[in-house]
GROMACS .gro file of C-alpha atoms in nm:
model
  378
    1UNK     CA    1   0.017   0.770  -2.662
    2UNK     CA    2   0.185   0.548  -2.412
    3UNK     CA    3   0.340   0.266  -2.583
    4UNK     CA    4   0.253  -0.094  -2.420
    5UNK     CA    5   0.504  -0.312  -2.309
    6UNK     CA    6   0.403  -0.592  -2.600
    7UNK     CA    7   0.560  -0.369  -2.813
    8UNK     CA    8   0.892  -0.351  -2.701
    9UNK     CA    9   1.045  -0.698  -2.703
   10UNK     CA   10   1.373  -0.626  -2.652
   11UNK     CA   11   1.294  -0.673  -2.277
   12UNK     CA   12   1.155  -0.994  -2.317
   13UNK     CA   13   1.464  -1.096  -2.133
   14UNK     CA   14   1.398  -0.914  -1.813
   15UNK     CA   15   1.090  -0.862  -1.829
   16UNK     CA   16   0.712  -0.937  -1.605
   17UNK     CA   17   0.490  -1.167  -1.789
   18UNK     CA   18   0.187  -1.013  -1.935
   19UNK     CA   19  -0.159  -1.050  -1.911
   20UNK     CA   20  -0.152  -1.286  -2.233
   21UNK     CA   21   0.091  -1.475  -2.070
   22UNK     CA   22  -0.025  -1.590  -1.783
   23UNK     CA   23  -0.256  -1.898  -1.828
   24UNK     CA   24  -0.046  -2.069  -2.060
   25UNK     CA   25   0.242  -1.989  -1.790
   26UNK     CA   26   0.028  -2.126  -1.444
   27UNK     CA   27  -0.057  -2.394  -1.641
   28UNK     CA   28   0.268  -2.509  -1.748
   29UNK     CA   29   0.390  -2.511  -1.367
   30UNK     CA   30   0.108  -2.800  -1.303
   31UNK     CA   31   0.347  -2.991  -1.510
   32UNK     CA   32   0.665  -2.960  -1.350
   33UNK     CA   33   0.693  -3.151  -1.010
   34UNK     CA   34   0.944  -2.954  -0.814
   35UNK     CA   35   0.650  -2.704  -0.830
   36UNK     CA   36   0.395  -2.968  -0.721
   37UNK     CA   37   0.626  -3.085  -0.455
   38UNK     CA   38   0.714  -2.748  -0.316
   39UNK     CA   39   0.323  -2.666  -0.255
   40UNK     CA   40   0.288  -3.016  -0.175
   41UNK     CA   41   0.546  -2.955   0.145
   42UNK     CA   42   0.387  -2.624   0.264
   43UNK     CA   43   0.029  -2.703   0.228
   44UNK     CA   44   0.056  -3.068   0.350
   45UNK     CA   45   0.429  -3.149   0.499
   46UNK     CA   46   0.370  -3.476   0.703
   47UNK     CA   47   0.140  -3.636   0.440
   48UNK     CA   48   0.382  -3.544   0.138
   49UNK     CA   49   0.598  -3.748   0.293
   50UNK     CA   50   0.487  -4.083   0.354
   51UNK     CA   51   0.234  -4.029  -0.007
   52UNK     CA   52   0.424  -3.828  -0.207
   53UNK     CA   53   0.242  -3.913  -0.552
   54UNK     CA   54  -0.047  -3.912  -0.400
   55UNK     CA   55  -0.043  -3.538  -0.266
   56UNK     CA   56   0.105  -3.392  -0.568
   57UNK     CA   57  -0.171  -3.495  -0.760
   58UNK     CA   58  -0.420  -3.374  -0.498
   59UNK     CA   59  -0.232  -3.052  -0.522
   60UNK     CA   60  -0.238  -3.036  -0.927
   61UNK     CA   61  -0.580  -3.077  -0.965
   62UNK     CA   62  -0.673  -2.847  -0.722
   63UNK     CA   63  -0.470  -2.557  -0.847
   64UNK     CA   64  -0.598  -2.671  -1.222
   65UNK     CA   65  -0.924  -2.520  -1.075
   66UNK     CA   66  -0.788  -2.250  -0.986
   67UNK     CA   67  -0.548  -2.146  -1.269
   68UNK     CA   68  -0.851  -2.218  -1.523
   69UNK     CA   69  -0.983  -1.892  -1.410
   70UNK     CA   70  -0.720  -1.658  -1.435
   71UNK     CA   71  -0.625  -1.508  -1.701
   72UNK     CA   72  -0.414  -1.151  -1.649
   73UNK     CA   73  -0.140  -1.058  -1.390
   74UNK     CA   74  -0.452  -0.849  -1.146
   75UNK     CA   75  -0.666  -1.176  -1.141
   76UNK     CA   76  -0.367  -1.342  -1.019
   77UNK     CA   77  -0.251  -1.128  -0.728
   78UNK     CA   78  -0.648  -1.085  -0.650
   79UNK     CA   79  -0.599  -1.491  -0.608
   80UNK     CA   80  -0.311  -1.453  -0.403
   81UNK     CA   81  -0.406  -1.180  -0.187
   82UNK     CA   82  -0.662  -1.441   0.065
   83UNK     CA   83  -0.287  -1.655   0.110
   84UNK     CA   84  -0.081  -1.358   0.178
   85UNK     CA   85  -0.350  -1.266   0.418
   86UNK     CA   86  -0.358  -1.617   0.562
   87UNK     CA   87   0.042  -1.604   0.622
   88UNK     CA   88   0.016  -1.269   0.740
   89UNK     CA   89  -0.231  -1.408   1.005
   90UNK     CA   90  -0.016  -1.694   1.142
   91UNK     CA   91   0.334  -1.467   1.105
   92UNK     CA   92   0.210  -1.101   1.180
   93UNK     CA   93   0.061  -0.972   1.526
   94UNK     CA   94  -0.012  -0.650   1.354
   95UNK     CA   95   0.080  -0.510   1.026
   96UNK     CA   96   0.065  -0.083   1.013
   97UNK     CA   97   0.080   0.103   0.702
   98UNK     CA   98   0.072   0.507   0.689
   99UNK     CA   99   0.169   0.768   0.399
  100UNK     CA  100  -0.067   0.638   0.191
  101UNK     CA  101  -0.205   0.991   0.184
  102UNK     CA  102   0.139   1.099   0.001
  103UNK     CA  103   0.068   0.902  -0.315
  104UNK     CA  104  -0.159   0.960  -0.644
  105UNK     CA  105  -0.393   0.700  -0.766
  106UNK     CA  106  -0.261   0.745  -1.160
  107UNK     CA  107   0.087   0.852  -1.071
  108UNK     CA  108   0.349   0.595  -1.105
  109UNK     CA  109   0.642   0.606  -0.877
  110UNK     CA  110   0.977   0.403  -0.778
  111UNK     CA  111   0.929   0.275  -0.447
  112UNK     CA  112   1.285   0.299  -0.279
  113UNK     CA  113   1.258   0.095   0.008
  114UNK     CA  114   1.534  -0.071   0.296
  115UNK     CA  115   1.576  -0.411   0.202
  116UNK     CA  116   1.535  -0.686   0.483
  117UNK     CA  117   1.404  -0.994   0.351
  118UNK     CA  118   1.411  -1.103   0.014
  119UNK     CA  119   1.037  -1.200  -0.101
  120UNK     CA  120   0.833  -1.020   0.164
  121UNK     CA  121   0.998  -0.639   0.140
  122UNK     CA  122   0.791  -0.590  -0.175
  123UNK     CA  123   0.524  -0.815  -0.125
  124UNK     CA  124   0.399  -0.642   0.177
  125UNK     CA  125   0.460  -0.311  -0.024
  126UNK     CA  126   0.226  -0.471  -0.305
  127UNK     CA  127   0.009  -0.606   0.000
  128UNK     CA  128  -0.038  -0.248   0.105
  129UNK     CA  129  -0.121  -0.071  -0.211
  130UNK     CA  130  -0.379  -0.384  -0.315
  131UNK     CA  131  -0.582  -0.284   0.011
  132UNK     CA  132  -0.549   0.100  -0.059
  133UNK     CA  133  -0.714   0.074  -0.420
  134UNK     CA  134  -0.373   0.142  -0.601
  135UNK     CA  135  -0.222  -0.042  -0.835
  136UNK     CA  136   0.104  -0.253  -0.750
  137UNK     CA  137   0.430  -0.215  -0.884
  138UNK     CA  138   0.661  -0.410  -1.046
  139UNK     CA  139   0.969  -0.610  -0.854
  140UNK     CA  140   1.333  -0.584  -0.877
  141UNK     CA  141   1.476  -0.916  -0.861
  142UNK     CA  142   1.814  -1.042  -0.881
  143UNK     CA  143   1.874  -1.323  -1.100
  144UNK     CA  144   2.076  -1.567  -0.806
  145UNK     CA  145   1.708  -1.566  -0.661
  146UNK     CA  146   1.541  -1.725  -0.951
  147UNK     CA  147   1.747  -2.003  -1.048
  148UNK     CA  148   1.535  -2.259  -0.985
  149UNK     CA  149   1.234  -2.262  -1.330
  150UNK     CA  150   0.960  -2.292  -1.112
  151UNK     CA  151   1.068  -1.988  -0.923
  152UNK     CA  152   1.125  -1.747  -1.232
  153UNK     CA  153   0.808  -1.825  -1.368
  154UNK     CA  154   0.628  -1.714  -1.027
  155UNK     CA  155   0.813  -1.420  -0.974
  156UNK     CA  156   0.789  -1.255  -1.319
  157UNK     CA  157   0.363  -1.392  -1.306
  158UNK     CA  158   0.410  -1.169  -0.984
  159UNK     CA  159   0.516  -0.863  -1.203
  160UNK     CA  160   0.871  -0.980  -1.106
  161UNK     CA  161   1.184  -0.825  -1.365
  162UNK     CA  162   1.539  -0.956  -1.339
  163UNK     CA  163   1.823  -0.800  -1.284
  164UNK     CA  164   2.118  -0.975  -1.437
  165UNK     CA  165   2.383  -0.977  -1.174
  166UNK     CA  166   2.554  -1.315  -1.273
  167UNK     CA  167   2.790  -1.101  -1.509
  168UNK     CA  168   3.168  -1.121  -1.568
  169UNK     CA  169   3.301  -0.852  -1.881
  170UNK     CA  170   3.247  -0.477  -1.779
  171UNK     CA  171   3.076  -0.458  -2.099
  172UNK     CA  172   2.839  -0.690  -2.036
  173UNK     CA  173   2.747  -0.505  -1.682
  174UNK     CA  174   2.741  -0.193  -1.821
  175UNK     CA  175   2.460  -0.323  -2.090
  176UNK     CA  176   2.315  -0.507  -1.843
  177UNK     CA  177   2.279  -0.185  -1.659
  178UNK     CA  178   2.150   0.014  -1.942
  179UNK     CA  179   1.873  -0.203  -2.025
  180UNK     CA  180   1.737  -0.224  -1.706
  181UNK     CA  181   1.754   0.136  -1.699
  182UNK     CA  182   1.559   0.140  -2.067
  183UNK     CA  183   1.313  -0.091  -1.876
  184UNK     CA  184   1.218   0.111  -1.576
  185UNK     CA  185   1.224   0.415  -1.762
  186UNK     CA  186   0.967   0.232  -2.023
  187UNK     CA  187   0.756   0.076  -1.733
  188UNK     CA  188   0.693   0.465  -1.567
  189UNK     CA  189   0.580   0.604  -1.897
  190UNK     CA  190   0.307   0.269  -1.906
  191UNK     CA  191   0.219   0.403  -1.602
  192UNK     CA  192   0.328   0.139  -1.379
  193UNK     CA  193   0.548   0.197  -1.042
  194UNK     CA  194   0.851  -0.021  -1.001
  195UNK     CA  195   0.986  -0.117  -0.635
  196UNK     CA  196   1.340  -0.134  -0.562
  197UNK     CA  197   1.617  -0.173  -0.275
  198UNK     CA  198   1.815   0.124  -0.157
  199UNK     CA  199   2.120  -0.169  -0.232
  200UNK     CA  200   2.171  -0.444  -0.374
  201UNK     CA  201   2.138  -0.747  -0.111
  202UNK     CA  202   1.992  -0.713   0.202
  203UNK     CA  203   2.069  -0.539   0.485
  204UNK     CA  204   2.193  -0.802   0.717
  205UNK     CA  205   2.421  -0.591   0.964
  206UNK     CA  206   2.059  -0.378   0.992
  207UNK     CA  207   2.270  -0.097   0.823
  208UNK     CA  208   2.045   0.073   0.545
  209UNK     CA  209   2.217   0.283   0.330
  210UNK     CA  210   2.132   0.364  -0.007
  211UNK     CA  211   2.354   0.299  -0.314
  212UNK     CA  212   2.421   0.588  -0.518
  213UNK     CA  213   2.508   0.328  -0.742
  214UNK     CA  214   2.149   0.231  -0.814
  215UNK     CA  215   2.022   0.623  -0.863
  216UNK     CA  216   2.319   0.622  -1.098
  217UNK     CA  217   2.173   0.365  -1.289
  218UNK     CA  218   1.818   0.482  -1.310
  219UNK     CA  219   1.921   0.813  -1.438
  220UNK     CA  220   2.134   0.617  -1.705
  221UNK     CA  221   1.796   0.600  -1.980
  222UNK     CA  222   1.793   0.992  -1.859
  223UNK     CA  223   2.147   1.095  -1.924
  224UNK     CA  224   2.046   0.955  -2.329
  225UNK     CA  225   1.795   1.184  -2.314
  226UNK     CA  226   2.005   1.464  -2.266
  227UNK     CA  227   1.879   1.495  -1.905
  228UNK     CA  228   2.061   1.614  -1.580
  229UNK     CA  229   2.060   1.373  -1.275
  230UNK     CA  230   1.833   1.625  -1.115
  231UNK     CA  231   1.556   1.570  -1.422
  232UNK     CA  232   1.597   1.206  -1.387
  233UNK     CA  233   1.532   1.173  -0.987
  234UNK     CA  234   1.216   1.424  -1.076
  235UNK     CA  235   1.099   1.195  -1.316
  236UNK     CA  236   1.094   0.890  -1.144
  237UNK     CA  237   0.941   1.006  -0.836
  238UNK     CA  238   1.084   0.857  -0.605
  239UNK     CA  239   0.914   0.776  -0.273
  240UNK     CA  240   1.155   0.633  -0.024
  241UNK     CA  241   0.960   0.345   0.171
  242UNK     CA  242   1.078   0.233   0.533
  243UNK     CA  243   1.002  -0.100   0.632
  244UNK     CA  244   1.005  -0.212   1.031
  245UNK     CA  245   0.981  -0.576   1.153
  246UNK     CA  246   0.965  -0.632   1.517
  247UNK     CA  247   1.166  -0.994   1.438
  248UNK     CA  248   1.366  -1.082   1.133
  249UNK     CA  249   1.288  -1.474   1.062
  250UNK     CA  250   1.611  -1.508   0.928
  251UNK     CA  251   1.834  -1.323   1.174
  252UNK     CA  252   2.055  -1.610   1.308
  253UNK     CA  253   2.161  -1.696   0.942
  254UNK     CA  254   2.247  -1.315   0.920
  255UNK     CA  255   2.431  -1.346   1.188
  256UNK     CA  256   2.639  -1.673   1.139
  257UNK     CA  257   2.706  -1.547   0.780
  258UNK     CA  258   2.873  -1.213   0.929
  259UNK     CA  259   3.011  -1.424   1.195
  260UNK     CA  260   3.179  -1.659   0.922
  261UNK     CA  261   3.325  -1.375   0.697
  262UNK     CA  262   3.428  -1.247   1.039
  263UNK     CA  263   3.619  -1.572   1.144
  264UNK     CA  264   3.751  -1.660   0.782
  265UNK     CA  265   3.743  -1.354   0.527
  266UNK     CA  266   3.441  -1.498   0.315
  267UNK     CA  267   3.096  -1.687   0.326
  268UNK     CA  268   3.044  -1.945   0.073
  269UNK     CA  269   2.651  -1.993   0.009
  270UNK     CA  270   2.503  -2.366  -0.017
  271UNK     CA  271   2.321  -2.415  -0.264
  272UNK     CA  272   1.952  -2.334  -0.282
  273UNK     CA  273   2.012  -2.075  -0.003
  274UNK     CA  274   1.854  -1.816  -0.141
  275UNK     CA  275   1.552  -1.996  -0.172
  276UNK     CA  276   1.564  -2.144   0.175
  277UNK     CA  277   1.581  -1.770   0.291
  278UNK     CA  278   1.278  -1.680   0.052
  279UNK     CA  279   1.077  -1.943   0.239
  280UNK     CA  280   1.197  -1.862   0.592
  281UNK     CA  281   1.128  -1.496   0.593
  282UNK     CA  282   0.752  -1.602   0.446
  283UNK     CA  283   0.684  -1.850   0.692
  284UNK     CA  284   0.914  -1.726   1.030
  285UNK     CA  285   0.732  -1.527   1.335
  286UNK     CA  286   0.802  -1.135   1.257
  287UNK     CA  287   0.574  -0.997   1.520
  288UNK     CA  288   0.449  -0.670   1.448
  289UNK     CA  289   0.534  -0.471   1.054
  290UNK     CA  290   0.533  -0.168   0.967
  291UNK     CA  291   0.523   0.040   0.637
  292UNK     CA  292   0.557   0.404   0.532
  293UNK     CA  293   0.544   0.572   0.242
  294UNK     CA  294   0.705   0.850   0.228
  295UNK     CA  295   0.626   1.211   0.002
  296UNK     CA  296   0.825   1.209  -0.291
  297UNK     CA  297   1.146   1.330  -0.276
  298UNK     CA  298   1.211   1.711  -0.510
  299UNK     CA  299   1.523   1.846  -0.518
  300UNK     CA  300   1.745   2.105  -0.706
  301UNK     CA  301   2.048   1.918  -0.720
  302UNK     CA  302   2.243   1.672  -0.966
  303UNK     CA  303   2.477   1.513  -0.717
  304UNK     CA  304   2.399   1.185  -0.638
  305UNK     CA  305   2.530   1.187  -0.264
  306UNK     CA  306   2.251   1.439  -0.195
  307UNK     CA  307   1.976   1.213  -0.312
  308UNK     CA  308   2.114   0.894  -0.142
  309UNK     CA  309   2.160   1.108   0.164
  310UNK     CA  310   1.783   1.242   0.113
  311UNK     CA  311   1.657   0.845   0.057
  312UNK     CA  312   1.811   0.795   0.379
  313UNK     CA  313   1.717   1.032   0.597
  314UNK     CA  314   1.370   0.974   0.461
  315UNK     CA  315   1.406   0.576   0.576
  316UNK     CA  316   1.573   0.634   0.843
  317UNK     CA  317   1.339   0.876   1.012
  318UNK     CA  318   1.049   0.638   0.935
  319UNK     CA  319   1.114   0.359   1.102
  320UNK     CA  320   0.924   0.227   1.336
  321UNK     CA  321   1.108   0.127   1.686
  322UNK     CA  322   1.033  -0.132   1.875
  323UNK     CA  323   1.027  -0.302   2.236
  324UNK     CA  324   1.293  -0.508   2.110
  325UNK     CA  325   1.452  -0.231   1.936
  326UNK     CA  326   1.518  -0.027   2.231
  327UNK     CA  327   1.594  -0.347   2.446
  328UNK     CA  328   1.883  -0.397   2.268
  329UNK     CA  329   1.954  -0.027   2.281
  330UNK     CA  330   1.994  -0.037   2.605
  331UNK     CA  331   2.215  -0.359   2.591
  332UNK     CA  332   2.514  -0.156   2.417
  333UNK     CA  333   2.447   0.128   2.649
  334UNK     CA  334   2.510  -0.014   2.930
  335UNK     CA  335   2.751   0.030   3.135
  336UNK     CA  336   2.877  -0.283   3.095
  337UNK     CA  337   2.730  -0.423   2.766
  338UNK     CA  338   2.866  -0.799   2.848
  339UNK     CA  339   2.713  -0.832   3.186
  340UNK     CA  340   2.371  -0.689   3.039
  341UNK     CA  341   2.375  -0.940   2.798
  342UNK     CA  342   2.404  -1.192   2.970
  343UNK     CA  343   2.154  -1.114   3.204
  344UNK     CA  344   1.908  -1.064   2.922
  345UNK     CA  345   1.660  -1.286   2.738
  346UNK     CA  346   1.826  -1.255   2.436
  347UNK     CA  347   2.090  -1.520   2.579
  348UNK     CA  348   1.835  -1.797   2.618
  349UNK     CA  349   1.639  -1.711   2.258
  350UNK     CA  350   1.945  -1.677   2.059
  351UNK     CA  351   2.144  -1.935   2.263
  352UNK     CA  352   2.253  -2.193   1.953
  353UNK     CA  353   2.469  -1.834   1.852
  354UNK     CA  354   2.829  -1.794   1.911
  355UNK     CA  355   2.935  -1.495   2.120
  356UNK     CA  356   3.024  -1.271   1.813
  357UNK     CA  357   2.714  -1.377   1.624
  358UNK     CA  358   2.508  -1.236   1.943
  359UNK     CA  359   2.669  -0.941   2.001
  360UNK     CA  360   2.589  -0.904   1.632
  361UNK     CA  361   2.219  -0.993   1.656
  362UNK     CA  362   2.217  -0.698   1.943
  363UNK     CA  363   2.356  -0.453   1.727
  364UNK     CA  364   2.130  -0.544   1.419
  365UNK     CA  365   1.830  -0.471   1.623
  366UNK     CA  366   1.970  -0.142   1.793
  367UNK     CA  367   2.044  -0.009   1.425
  368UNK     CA  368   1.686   0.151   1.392
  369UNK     CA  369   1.772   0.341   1.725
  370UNK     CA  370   2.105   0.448   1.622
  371UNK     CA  371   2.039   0.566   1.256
  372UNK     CA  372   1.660   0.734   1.346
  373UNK     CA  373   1.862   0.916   1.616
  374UNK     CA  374   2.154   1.029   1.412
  375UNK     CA  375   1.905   1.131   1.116
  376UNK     CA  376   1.696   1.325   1.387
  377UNK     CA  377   1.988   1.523   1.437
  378UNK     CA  378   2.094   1.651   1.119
   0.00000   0.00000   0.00000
């Protein structure tokens, strides 16, 4: 017998709400006003601001309608799936999933994917499975992203678990490791799929590589078990997932943030940056998206390069290149990479950039290029 997840509340900490959770928790957001005013901004932005009160209330009752009738986590996301596909149809000129054939309608898996933009990497993974009749996975989700109440509360409705990064004492990390490790490994036997980054943070030099780190840590509730690394990776099949966006809404901050570290030796965030970032990458242009699934990966072997190496290669030979992609190929191919530039577009749309942060931009979107091609070769 699979044991439920009410049963185990020693991950009440980390954990996704549950189904018996979730009215009481959509209705206690239509009583906190950063909430209201947050909705209040994107569905009505020059209104909220000249009537404020006014809007907000608008905006409670109307979501009091709607919360009324839901009453588990699938309800939910079947509520949220017409406004995904609303901002998919104002920020996405065409969205392409394949692989689909490689996965099992009652198999859970850990969906490994690159990591390019905070909220919309696994909602567009969730997106994808929704349409395909499968059942969506729980989300990895640092806790510097859901500082803000409002925020926490949506993510873990959203099947959203933390991961507690904000930690000082090595034994506090290595706990903190452990129990999300307990967590996953409890969520697969429930039969539900988790998604994942390759890394922690995004990828904003465009460089995906996975983390052995983070198949280290999923094989930790294995290695209790008396398993080998080998029996853990088997048991969590793990399907590498590449995701391609033509345009990355929130490539110039990439860029001035490499820039800075560049210029000084560090990048101190503002605050509420994370969140700005969460909203960009919803609402910014991305052009055309793409998702694979890849098979799941089977191996004989219990060292952890091989399997990061195997995630990669499986990403990496995914991807999905673009115009754009190869357009900025052929920028650092060039004989002279400087005088291309310059004579490209890409002066004029990234023109607010300083010289580095361009140059930096180019190689960012050249990356799925340069790593499909060096994976294609192996």
């Amino acid at each position: 017998m699979r044991v439920s997840e009410s049963m185990k509340p020693e991950f009440d900490d980390i954990r996704a709400y549950q189904d018996h959770e979730v009215n009481d928790m959509l209705m206690s957001l239509l009583k906190d006003s950063e909430f209201l005013q947050f909705i209040a901004v994107q569905k009505f932005p020059r209104l909220q601001r000249f009537f404020p009160a006014f809007i907000q209330y608008r905006v409670r009752k109307a979501l009091q309608s709607q919360f009324q009738q839901v009453h588990s986590v699938q309800s939910m996301q079947n509520k949220l799936a017409p406004f995904i596909e609303s901002m998919m149809t104002k920020t996405v000129t065409q969205f392409n999933v394949t692989g689909l054939e490689n996965l099992k309608k009652d198999t859970a898996y850990v969906f490994m994917s690159n990591h390019r933009d905070i909220a919309m990497d696994p909602m567009l993974v969730n997106y994808a499975l929704l349409n395909a009749g499968l059942h969506t996975c729980k989300i990895a989700i640092g806790d510097n992203l859901i500082e803000r109440p409002f925020v926490n509360k949506l993510m873990r409705l959203n099947k959203s678990f933390v991961v507690r990064r904000k930690l000082e004492g090595r034994r506090e990390k290595l706990e903190a490791v452990n129990h999300l490790s307990n967590y996953i490994h409890h969520s697969l036997k429930s039969n539900q799929s988790i998604w994942i980054a390759q890394k922690e943070g995004r990828a904003k030099d465009g460089k995906d590589v996975t983390d052995k780190a983070v198949l280290k840590m999923l094989h930790m509730a294995g290695r209790k078990l008396g398993w080998e690394f080998t029996e853990s990776m088997n048991f969590l099949n793990l399907v590498p997932v590449t995701i391609s966006y033509e345009w990355d809404p929130c490539d110039t901050d990439k860029a001035n943030e490499l820039d800075a570290i560049k210029q000084h030796g560090q990048y101190e965030k503002s605050q509420d940056e994370d969140f700005r970032s969460i909203v960009k990458g919803i609402n910014g242009h991305k052009g055309q998206v793409s998702i694979h699934f890849s098979k799941p990966l089977s191996m004989e072997s219990s060292v952890p390069e091989q399997w990061s190496q195997a995630v990669d290669n499986s990403i990496h030979n995914n991807y999905h290149i673009y115009d754009n992609n190869m357009e900025a190929m052929d920028i650092l191919n060039s004989s002279n990479p400087e005088e291309a530039l310059n004579n490209s577009l890409w002066v004029k749309k990234y023109a607010v950039l300083s010289e580095f942060a361009l140059k930096q931009i180019i190689n960012t979107y050249a990356q799925p290029v340069i790593l499909k091609k060096a994976s294609q070769s192996l």
